[in-house]
Amino acid sequence: MPRTRSVVLAAGAALLVRRAVRRRIATSPLWPMPALETPVSGQGGRRVPSLRLAVAERAVPAEGVALLRLESPAGTPLPEWRPGAHLDLVLPSGLVRQYSLCGDPADRATYTVATRLIEDGRGGSREVHEELREGAELVVRGPRNRFPMAEAPSYAFVAGGIGITPVLPMLKAVEAAGAEWRLLYGGRSRATMPFLDEIEKLGGERVTVVAEDESGLPDAAAFLAGTGEGAAVYCCGPEPLMDAVAAALPEGRTLHLERFTPGASTAQLGTFEVELRRTGRTLTVPAGRSVLATVRDELPNVSYSCEQGFCGTCQQRVLEGEIDHQDELLTDAERQDSMLICVSRCLGRKLVLDL
């Protein structure tokens, strides 16, 4: 009996201690930032659905290009998507890479993506080419669409190389709708341009193919000069091609770009401070170095993946400071109090992060 009483008293004392600790954590500023919410860092999937899919088929639609058809191992229907959408592929190494969906949106059984091998890249495309064979399983996030089609009286598409992948479903959609459209499709050679035969059959004379080894670089200005008032211009490809299209865009046309590399930062040359509120350290971010790289000197376990502002793995809550957003992912609401520290910087002198 005394033993039972002792156990009861100990349990009661422990409960009182836990309640007291909770009250202190909720009110005392002396504890390690108790009022802050759970950090955002490492929540790479954010609120984007995650699926485990298997490679059902692997093909080579052009030199240096791997095409993957992904399906659910359970055979369940996949989430719907519309032209312009992309997937985040979580590769076996943990790298996250973004690839446009280039299949049929009506096909709920499979997703189709294609990627070109980048010999001097950061390893993502090589891993896709060398590791993802038929039967391999991987986690996929999405679909998400930051390149959606808009209603327009006519359409002009400009694609360079693998940049054709988000454009292909768009071409089929406007063709099915009976809309007016034209395409300028460039590449190093015809052999390196995926889906070329399919596109030429679909569009006929509306398709202008420019192989660099035959005709040099595509003339974006001449192509765009033939577009009508109110045309929607969609472009995906190498940065110089997108810059040329933007520079040559006639008045009265709307331009839509799909980028998988970060834009230039207006504050790239600025030096500023980053305070890590939970850690109690203030760091200096020098010109030409990312916030992520600087923070990881102090906190090497901070999560990251793409380092290009697309996957969201390095998203951090910002407690104070004016952010120079350079990502291609966050919504306007998310940009009010968070940033992707791999590419975004500070417009002032100091940022305070919830780290």
PDB file of N, CA, C and O in Angstrom, residues 137 141 164-165 189:
ATOM      1  N   GLU A 137      11.447   2.378 -58.164  1.00  0.00           N
ATOM      2  CA  GLU A 137      10.418   3.183 -57.497  1.00  0.00           C
ATOM      3  C   GLU A 137      11.041   4.450 -56.937  1.00  0.00           C
ATOM      4  O   GLU A 137      12.209   4.465 -56.546  1.00  0.00           O
ATOM      5  N   ARG A 141       6.405  14.330 -56.178  1.00  0.00           N
ATOM      6  CA  ARG A 141       5.550  15.377 -55.604  1.00  0.00           C
ATOM      7  C   ARG A 141       4.851  16.121 -56.722  1.00  0.00           C
ATOM      8  O   ARG A 141       5.456  16.445 -57.730  1.00  0.00           O
ATOM      9  N   ILE A 164      10.890  21.602 -75.064  1.00  0.00           N
ATOM     10  CA  ILE A 164       9.666  21.200 -75.755  1.00  0.00           C
ATOM     11  C   ILE A 164       8.724  20.435 -74.831  1.00  0.00           C
ATOM     12  O   ILE A 164       7.524  20.315 -75.111  1.00  0.00           O
ATOM     13  N   THR A 165       9.236  19.904 -73.715  1.00  0.00           N
ATOM     14  CA  THR A 165       8.412  19.013 -72.889  1.00  0.00           C
ATOM     15  C   THR A 165       7.140  19.668 -72.339  1.00  0.00           C
ATOM     16  O   THR A 165       6.075  19.057 -72.432  1.00  0.00           O
ATOM     17  N   SER A 189      20.661  19.716 -83.138  1.00  0.00           N
ATOM     18  CA  SER A 189      20.502  18.949 -84.375  1.00  0.00           C
ATOM     19  C   SER A 189      19.149  18.266 -84.314  1.00  0.00           C
ATOM     20  O   SER A 189      18.539  18.149 -83.238  1.00  0.00           O
TER      21      SER A 189
END
